[in-house]
CSV table of C-alpha atoms in Angstrom, one decimal:
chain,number,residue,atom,x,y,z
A,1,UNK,CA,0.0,0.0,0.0
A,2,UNK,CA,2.8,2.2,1.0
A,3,UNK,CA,4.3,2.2,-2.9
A,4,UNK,CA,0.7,2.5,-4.0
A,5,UNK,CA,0.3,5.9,-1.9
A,6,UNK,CA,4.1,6.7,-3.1
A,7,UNK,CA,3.3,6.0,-7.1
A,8,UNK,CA,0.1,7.8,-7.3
A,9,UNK,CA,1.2,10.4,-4.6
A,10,UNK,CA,4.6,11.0,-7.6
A,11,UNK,CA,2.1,10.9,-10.4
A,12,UNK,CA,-0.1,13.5,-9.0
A,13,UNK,CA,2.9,16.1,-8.6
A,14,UNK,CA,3.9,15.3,-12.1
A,15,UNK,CA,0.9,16.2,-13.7
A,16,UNK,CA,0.8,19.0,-11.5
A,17,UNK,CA,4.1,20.4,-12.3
A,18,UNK,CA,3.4,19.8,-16.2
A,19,UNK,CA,0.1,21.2,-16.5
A,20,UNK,CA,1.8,24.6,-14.4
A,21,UNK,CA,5.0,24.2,-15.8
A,22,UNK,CA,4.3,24.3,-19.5
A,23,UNK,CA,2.3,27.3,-19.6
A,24,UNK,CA,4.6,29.2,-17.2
A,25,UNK,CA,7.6,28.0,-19.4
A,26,UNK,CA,5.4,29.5,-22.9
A,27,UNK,CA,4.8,32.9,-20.5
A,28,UNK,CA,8.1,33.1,-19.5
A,29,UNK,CA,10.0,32.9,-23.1
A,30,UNK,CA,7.7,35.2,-24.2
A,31,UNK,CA,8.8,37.8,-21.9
A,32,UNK,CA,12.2,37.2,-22.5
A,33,UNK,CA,12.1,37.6,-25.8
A,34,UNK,CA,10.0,40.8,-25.4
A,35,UNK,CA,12.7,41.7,-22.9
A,36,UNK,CA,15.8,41.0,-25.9
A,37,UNK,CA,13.8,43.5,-28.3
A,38,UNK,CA,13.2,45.6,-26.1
A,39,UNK,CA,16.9,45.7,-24.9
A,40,UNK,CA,17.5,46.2,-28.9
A,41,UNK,CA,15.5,49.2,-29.1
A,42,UNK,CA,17.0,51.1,-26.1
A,43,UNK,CA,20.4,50.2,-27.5
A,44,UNK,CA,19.3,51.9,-30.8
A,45,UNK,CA,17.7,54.7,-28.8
A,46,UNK,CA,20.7,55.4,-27.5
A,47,UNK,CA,23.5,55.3,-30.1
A,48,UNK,CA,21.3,57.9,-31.5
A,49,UNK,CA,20.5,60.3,-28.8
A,50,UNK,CA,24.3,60.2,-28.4
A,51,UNK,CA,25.0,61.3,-31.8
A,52,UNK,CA,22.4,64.2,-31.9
A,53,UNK,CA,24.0,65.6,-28.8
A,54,UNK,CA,27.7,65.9,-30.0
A,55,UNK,CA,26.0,67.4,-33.0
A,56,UNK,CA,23.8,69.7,-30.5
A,57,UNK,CA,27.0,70.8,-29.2
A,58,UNK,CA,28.7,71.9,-32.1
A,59,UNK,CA,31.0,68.7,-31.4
A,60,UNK,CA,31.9,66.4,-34.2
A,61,UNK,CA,29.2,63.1,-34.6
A,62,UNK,CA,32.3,60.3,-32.7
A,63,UNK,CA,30.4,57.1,-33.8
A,64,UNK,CA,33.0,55.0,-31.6
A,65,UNK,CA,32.3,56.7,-28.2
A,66,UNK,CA,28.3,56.6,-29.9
A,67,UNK,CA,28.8,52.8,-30.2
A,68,UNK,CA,30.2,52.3,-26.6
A,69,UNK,CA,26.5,53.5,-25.4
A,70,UNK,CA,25.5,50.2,-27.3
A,71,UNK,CA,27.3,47.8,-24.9
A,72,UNK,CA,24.8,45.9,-23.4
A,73,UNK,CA,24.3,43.8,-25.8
A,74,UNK,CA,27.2,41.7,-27.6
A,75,UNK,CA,27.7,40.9,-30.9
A,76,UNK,CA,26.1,43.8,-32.2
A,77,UNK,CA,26.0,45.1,-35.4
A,78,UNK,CA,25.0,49.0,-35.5
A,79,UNK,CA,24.8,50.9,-38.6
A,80,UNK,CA,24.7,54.9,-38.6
A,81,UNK,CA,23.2,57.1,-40.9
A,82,UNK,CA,23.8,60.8,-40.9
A,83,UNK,CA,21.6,63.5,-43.2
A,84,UNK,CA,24.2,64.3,-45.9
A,85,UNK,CA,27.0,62.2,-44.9
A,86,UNK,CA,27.6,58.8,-45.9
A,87,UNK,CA,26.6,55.5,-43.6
A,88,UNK,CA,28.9,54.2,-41.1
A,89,UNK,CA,28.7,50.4,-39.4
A,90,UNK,CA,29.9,48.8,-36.5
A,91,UNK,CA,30.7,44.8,-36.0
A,92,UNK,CA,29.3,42.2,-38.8
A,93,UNK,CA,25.9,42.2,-39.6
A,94,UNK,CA,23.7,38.9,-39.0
A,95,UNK,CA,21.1,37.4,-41.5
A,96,UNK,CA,17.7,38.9,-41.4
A,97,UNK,CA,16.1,35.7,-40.2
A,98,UNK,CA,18.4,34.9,-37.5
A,99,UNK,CA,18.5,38.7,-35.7
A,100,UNK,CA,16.7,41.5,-33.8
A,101,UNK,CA,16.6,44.1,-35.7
A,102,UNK,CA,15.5,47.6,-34.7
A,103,UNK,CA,15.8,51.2,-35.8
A,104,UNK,CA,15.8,54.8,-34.1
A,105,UNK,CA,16.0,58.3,-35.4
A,106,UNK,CA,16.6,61.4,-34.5
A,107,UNK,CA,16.4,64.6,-36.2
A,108,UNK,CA,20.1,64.2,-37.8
A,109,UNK,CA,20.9,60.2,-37.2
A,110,UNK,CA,19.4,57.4,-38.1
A,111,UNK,CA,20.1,54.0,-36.1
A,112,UNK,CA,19.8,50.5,-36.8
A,113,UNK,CA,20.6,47.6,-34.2
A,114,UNK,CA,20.6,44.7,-35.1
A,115,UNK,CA,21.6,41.6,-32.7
A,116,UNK,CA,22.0,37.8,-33.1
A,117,UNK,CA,18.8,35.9,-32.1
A,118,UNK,CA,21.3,33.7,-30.0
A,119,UNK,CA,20.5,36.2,-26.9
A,120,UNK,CA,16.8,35.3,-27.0
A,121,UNK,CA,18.0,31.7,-26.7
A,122,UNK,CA,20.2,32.9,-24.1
A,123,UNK,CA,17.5,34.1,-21.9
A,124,UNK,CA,15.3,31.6,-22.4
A,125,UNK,CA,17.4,28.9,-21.5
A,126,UNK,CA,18.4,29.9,-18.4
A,127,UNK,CA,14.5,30.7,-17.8
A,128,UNK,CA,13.6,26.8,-18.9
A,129,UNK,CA,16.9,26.3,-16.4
A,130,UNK,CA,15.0,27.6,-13.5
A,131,UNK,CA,11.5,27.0,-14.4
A,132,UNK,CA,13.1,22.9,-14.4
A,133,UNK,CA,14.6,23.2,-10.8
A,134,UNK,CA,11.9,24.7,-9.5
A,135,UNK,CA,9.9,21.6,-11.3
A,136,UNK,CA,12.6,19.0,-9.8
A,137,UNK,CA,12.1,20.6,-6.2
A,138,UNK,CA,8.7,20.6,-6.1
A,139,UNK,CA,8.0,16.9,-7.4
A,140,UNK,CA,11.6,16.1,-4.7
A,141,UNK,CA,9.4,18.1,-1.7
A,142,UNK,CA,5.9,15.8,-3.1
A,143,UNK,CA,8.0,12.1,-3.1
A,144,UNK,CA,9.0,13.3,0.8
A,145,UNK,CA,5.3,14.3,1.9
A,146,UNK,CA,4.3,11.1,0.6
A,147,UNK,CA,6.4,9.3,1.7
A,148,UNK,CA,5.5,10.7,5.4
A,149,UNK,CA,2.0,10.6,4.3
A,150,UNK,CA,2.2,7.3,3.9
A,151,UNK,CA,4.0,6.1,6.5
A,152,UNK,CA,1.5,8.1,8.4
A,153,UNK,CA,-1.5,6.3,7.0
A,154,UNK,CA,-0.1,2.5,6.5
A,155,UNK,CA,1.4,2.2,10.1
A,156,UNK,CA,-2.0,2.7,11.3
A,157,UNK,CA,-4.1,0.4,8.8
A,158,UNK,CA,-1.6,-2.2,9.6
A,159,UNK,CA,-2.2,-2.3,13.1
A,160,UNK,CA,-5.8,-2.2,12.5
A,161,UNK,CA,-5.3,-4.9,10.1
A,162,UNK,CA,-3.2,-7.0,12.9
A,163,UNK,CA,-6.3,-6.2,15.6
A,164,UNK,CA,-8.7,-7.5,13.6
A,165,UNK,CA,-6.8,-10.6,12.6
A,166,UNK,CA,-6.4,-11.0,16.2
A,167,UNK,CA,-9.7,-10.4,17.0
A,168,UNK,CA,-10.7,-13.3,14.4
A,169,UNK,CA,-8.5,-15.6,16.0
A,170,UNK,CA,-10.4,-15.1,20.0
A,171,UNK,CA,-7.7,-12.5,20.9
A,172,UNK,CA,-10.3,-10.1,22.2
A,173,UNK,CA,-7.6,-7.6,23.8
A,174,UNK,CA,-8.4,-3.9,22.8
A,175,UNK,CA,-6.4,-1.7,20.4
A,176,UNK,CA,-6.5,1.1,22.5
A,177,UNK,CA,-4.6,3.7,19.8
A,178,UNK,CA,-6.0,6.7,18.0
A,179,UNK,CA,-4.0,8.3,15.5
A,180,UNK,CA,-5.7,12.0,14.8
A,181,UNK,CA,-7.5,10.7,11.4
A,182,UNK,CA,-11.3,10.9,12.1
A,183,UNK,CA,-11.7,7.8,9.4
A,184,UNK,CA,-9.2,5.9,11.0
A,185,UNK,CA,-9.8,6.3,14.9
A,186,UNK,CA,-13.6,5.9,14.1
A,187,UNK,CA,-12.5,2.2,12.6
A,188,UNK,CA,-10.5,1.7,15.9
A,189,UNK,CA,-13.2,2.7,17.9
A,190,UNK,CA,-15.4,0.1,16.4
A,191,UNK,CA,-12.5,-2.7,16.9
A,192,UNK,CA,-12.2,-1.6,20.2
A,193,UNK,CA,-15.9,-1.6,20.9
A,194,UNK,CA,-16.4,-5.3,19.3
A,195,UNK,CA,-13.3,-6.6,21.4
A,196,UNK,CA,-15.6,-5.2,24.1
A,197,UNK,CA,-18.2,-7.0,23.4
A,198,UNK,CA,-16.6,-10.4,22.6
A,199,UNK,CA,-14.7,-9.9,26.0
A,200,UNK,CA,-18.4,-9.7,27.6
A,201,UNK,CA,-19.9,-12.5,26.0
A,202,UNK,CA,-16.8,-14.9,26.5
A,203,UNK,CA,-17.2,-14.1,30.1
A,204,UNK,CA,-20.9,-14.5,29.9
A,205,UNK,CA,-20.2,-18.4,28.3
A,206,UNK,CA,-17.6,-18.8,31.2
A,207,UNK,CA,-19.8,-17.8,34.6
A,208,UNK,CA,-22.6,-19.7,32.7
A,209,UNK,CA,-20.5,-22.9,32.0
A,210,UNK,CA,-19.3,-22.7,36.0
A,211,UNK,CA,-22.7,-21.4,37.2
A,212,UNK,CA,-24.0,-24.5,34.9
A,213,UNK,CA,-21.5,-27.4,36.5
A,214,UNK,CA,-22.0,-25.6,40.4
A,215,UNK,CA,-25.9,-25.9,40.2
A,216,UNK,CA,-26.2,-29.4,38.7
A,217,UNK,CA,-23.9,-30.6,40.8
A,218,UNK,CA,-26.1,-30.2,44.0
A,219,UNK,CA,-29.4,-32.0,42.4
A,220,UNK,CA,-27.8,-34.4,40.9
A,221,UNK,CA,-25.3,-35.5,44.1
A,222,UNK,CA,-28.9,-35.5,45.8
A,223,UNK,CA,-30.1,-38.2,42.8
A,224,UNK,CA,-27.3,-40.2,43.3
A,225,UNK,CA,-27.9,-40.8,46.9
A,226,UNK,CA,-31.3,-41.9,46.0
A,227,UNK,CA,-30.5,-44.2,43.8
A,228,UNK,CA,-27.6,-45.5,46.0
A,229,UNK,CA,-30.8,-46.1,49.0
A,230,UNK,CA,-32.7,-48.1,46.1
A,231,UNK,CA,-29.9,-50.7,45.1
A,232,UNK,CA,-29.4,-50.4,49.5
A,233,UNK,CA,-33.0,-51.3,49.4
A,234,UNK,CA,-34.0,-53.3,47.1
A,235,UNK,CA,-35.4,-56.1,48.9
A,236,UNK,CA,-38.2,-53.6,50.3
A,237,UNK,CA,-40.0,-53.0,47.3
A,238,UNK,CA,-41.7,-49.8,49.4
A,239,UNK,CA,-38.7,-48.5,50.3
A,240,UNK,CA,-37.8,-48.6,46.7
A,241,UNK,CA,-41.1,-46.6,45.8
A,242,UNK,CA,-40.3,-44.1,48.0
A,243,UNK,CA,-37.4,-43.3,46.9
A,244,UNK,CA,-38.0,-43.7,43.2
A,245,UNK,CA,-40.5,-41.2,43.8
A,246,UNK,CA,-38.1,-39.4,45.5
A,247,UNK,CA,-35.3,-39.6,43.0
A,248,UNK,CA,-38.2,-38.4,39.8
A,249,UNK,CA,-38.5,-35.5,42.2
A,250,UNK,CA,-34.8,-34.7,41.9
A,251,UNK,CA,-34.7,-35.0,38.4
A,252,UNK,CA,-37.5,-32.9,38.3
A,253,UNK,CA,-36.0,-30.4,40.1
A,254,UNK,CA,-32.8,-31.0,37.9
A,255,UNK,CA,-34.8,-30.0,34.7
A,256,UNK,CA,-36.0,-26.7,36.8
A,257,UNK,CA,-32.1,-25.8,37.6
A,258,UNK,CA,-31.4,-26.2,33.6
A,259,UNK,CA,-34.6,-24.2,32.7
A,260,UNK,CA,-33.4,-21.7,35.5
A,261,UNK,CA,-29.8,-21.4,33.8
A,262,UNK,CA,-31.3,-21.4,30.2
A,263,UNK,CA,-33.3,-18.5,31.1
A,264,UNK,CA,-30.5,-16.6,32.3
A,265,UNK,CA,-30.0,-15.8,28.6
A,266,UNK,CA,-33.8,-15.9,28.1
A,267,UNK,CA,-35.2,-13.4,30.8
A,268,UNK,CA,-38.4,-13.4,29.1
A,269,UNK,CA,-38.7,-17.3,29.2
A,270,UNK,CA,-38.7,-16.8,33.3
A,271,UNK,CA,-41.6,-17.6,35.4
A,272,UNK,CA,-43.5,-14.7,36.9
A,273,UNK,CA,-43.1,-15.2,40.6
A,274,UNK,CA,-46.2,-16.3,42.9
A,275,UNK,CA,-47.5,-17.1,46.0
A,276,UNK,CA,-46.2,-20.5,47.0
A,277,UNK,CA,-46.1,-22.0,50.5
A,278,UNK,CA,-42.6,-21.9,52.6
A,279,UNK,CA,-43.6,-25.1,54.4
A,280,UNK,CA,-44.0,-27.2,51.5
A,281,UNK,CA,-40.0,-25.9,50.0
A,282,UNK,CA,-39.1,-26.9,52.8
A,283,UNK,CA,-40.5,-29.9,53.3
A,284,UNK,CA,-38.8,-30.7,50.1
A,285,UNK,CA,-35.5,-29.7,50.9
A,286,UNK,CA,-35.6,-31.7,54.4
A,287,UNK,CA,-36.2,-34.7,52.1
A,288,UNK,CA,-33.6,-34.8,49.9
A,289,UNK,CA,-31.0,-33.8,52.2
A,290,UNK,CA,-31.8,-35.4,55.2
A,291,UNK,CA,-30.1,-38.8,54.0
A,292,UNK,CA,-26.6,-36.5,53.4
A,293,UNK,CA,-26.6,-35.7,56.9
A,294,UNK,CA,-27.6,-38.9,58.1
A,295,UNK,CA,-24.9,-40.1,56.7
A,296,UNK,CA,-22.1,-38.1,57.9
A,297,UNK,CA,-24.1,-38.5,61.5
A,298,UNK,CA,-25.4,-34.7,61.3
A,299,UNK,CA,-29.6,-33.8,62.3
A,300,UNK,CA,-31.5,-31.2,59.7
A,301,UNK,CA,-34.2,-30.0,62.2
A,302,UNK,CA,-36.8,-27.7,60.9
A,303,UNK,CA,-38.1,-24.8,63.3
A,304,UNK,CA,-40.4,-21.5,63.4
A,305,UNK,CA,-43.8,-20.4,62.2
A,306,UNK,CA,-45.9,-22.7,59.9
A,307,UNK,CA,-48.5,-21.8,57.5
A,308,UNK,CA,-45.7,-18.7,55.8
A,309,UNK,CA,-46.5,-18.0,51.9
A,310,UNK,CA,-44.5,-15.5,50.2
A,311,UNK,CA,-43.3,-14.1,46.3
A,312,UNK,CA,-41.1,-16.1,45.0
A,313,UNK,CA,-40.5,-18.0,41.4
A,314,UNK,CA,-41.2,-21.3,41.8
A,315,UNK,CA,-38.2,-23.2,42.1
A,316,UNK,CA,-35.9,-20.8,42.6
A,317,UNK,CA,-36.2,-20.6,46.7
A,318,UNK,CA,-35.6,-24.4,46.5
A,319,UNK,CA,-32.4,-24.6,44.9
A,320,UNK,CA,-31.5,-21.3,47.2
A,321,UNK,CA,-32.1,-23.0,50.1
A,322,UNK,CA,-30.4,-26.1,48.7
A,323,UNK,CA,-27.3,-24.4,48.3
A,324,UNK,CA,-27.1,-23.0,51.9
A,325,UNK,CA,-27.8,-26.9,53.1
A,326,UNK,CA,-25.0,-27.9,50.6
A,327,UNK,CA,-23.0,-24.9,52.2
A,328,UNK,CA,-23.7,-26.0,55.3
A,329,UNK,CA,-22.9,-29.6,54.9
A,330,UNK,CA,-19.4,-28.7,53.6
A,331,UNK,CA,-18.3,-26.5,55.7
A,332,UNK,CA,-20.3,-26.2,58.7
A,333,UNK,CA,-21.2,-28.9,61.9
A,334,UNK,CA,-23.3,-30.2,64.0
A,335,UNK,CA,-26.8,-29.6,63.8
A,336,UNK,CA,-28.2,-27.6,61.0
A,337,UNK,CA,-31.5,-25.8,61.8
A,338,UNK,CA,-33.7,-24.4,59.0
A,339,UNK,CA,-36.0,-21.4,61.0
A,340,UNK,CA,-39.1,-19.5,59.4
A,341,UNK,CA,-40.5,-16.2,60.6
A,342,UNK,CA,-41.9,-13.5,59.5
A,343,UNK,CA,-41.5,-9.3,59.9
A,344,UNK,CA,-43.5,-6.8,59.6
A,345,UNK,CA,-42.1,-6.7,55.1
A,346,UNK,CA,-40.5,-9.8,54.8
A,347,UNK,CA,-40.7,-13.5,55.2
A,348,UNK,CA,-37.7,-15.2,56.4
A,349,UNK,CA,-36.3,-18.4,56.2
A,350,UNK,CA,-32.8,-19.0,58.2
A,351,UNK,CA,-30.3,-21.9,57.7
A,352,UNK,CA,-27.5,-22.4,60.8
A,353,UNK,CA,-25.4,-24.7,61.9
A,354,UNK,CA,-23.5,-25.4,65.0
A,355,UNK,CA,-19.6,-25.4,62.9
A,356,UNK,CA,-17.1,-22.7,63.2
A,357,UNK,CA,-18.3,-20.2,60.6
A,358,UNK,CA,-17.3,-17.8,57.9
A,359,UNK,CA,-13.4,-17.1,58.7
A,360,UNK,CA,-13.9,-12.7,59.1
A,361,UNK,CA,-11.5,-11.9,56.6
A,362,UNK,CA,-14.2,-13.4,54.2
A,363,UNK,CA,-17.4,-12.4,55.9
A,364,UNK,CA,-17.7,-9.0,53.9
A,365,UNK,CA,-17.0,-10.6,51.1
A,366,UNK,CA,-18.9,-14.1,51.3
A,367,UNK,CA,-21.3,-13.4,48.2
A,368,UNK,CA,-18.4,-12.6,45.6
A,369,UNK,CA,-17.8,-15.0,43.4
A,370,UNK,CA,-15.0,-17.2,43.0
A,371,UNK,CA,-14.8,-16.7,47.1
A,372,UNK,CA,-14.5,-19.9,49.0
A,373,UNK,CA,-14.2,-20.9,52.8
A,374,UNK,CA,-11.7,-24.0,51.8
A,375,UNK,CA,-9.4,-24.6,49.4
A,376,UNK,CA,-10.2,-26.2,46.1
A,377,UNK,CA,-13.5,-24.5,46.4
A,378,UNK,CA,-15.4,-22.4,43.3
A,379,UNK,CA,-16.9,-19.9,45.8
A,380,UNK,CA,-19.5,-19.5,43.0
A,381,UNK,CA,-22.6,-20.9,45.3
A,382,UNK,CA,-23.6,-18.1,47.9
A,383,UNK,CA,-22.9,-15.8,44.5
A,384,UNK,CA,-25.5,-17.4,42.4
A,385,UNK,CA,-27.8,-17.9,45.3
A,386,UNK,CA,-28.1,-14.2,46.1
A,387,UNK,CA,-28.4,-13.9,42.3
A,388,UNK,CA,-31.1,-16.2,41.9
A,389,UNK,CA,-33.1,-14.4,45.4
A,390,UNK,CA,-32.7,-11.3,43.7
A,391,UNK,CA,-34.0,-11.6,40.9
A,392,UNK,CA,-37.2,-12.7,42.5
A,393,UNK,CA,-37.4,-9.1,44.6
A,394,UNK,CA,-35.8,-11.4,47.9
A,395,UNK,CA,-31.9,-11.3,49.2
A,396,UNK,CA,-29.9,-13.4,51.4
A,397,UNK,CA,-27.7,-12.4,53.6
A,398,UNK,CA,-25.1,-13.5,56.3
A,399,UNK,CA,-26.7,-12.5,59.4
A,400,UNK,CA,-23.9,-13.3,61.7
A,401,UNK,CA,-20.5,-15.4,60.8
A,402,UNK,CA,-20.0,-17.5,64.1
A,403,UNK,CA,-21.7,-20.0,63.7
A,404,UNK,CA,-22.9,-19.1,60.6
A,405,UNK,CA,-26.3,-18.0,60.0
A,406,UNK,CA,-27.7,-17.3,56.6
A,407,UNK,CA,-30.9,-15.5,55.8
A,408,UNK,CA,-33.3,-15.7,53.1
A,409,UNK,CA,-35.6,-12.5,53.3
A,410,UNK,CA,-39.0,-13.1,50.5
A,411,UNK,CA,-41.7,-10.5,50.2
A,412,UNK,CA,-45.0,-11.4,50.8
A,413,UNK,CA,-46.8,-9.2,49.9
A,414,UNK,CA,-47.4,-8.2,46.1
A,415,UNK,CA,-45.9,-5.2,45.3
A,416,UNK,CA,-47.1,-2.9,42.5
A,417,UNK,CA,-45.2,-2.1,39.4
A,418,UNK,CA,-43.7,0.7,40.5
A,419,UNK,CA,-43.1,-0.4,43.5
A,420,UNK,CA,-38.9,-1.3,44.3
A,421,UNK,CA,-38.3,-4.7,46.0
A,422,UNK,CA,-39.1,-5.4,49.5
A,423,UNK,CA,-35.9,-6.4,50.8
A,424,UNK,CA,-35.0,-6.6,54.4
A,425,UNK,CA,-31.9,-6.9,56.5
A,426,UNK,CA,-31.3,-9.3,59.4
A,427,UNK,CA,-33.2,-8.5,62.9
């Protein structure tokens, strides 16, 4: 591109300089040809004003000292013709067609001059002489502009050239240069803005392929145990109804999480939320965790008001409440209690434990993701749990750290549209 810029850039002053050059050159040997007559004619003009004064004088006509007036011009030839005398003539005289021939006359003289066309050609070539520098110099000062020119504009096209090939190849890192040309910062603005963009939605397929793995994992370690008591039991062929009816729950629920995580990128595929009983989520809950705790020797006890309904999608306080039992599990001990109350705004539903809590260099920072209480841990659970609450109008919070004690505040009352959600803080 650069010897594209370069060529035309060289063409351009060419024609330039011709298309100005020519006529000046035409202009310019005409006025020095005008100039070489005209030079002529005051030599004549003089020889002869000489003359007439000597005669003036009473001096005799001295048509050497006459012809020294003439000396501008060399290679004269001057002829001198006084009334009554006979004709005098200076230097050789030069064929009509090749001179400059011009006359004067006084009252007693008359003068011809005639000079060798050789000074109009003497002129003119040193005008044609200048006129070609001046052409050389000007196309000389065009190749260097261009050539900055060009350097200007291909340094800059390259490395939008080389942002876009790595943008094409998942390299979503922004250019981040602007280079004062409106066209070209404007293109660079647009790479920038489209690396942007790719950067968002390759972090968007990341949190959802970790949100995606974190949430399954918690139904389906709770299907697994249920099909681990049916093979335990299959001798009791009630036993084995129970908790095949307890495992097609789980997979129910399983399908819910997916739907839940597919409409993450879908909002308007996401249920509306409703009035749905506490007691019967968890109920649920108590069900399919109780045999984890059983088996690590732990008690799930379930305390607080009965008969509690509040806003909520369905679903979504399930697998909440799931995740601080799976929390708890993990990293708390001893008993874990699940609590409901109610305020005066809010319905609450608290999960504690008896262990020793969130360490308090992580306590203000709990909910963030990729923050976890033990190594090895993705610290993405409490994140999406306060994600899923809130989208629902609710919140969880840590209430207090040792022992830990979550919160799960639900409105339940139904607010208007305008209305913010209710969200309260621990008591």
């Amino acid at each position: 591109m650069r010897r594209r810029l370069l060529i035309s850039t060289l063409v351009v002053a060419v024609t330039a300089v011709l298309l100005l050059g020519i006529p000046l050159a035409f202009v310019l040997s005409r006025l020095q040809i005008s100039a070489a007559e005209a030079q002529v004619k005051r030599d004549a003009t003089e020889v002869a004003k000489t003359l007439q004064n000597r005669v003036n004088a009473g001096l005799p006509a001295d048509v050497a000292e006459a012809a020294a007036a003439a000396k501008s011009l060399p290679d004269r030839y001057i002829s001198i013709r006084q009334d009554g005398l006979r004709e005098f003539s200076i230097g050789d005289r030069p064929q009509a067609r090749e001179a400059i021939i011009k006359v004067a006359a006084t009252r007693d003289f008359r003068v011809t001059v005639a000079a060798d066309d050789s000074v109009e050609y003497g002129r003119l070539t040193g005008a044609l002489a200048l006129i070609g520098a001046l052409a050389l110099a000007a196309v000389i000062v065009a190749v260097v502009l261009a050539m900055l020119q060009a350097r200007r504009l291909t340094r800059p096209l390259e490395e939008l050239a080389s942002a876009a090939d790595r943008l094409g190849l998942g390299d979503a890192r922004p250019l981040g240069s602007r280079y004062g040309v409106p066209e070209l910062d404007r293109l660079a603005e647009g790479l920038d803005g489209s690396a942007r963009r790719i950067t968002d939605l390759l972090s968007a397929e990341r949190d959802f392929a970790s949100d995606a793995s974190h949430q399954l994992r918690t139904p389906l370690t709770a299907l697994s145990m249920r099909l681990e008591e049916m093979i335990a039991a299959a001798g009791d062929p009630e036993v084995v109804r129970e908790e095949g009816a307890a495992a097609l729950a789980q997979t129910e629920r399983l399908a819910d999480v997916v739907s839940q995580l597919l409409g993450r990128t879908r909002r308007a595929s996401r249920g509306m939320p409703s009035l749905i009983p506490i007691d019967d989520v968890v109920a649920q809950q108590v069900i399919e965790w109780d045999p984890a705790f059983r088996r690590v020797n732990r008690k799930l006890e379930v305390v607080g008001d009965k008969g509690l309904s509040a806003y909520i999608t369905p679903g979504a306080l399930g697998q909440v409440i799931a995740t601080l039992l799976d929390n708890a599990l993990v990293h708390g001990a001893g008993t874990v209690t699940i609590r409901t109350s109610r305020t005066h705004k809010s319905v609450v539903v608290e999960v504690r434990d008896e262990g020793k809590g969130v360490p308090h260099e992580l306590a203000p920072r709990i909910f963030e993701r990729n923050v976890s209480g033990r190594p090895g841990g993705t610290g993405l659970g409490l994140a999406l749990a306060r994600d899923v609450a809130t989208a629902d109008g609710a919140n969880v919070v840590l209430v207090r750290p040792r022992p830990a004690v979550f919160a799960v505040f639900l409105p339940w009352g139904m607010r208007g549209p305008e209305e913010p959600p209710v969200v309260s803080g621990p008591a």
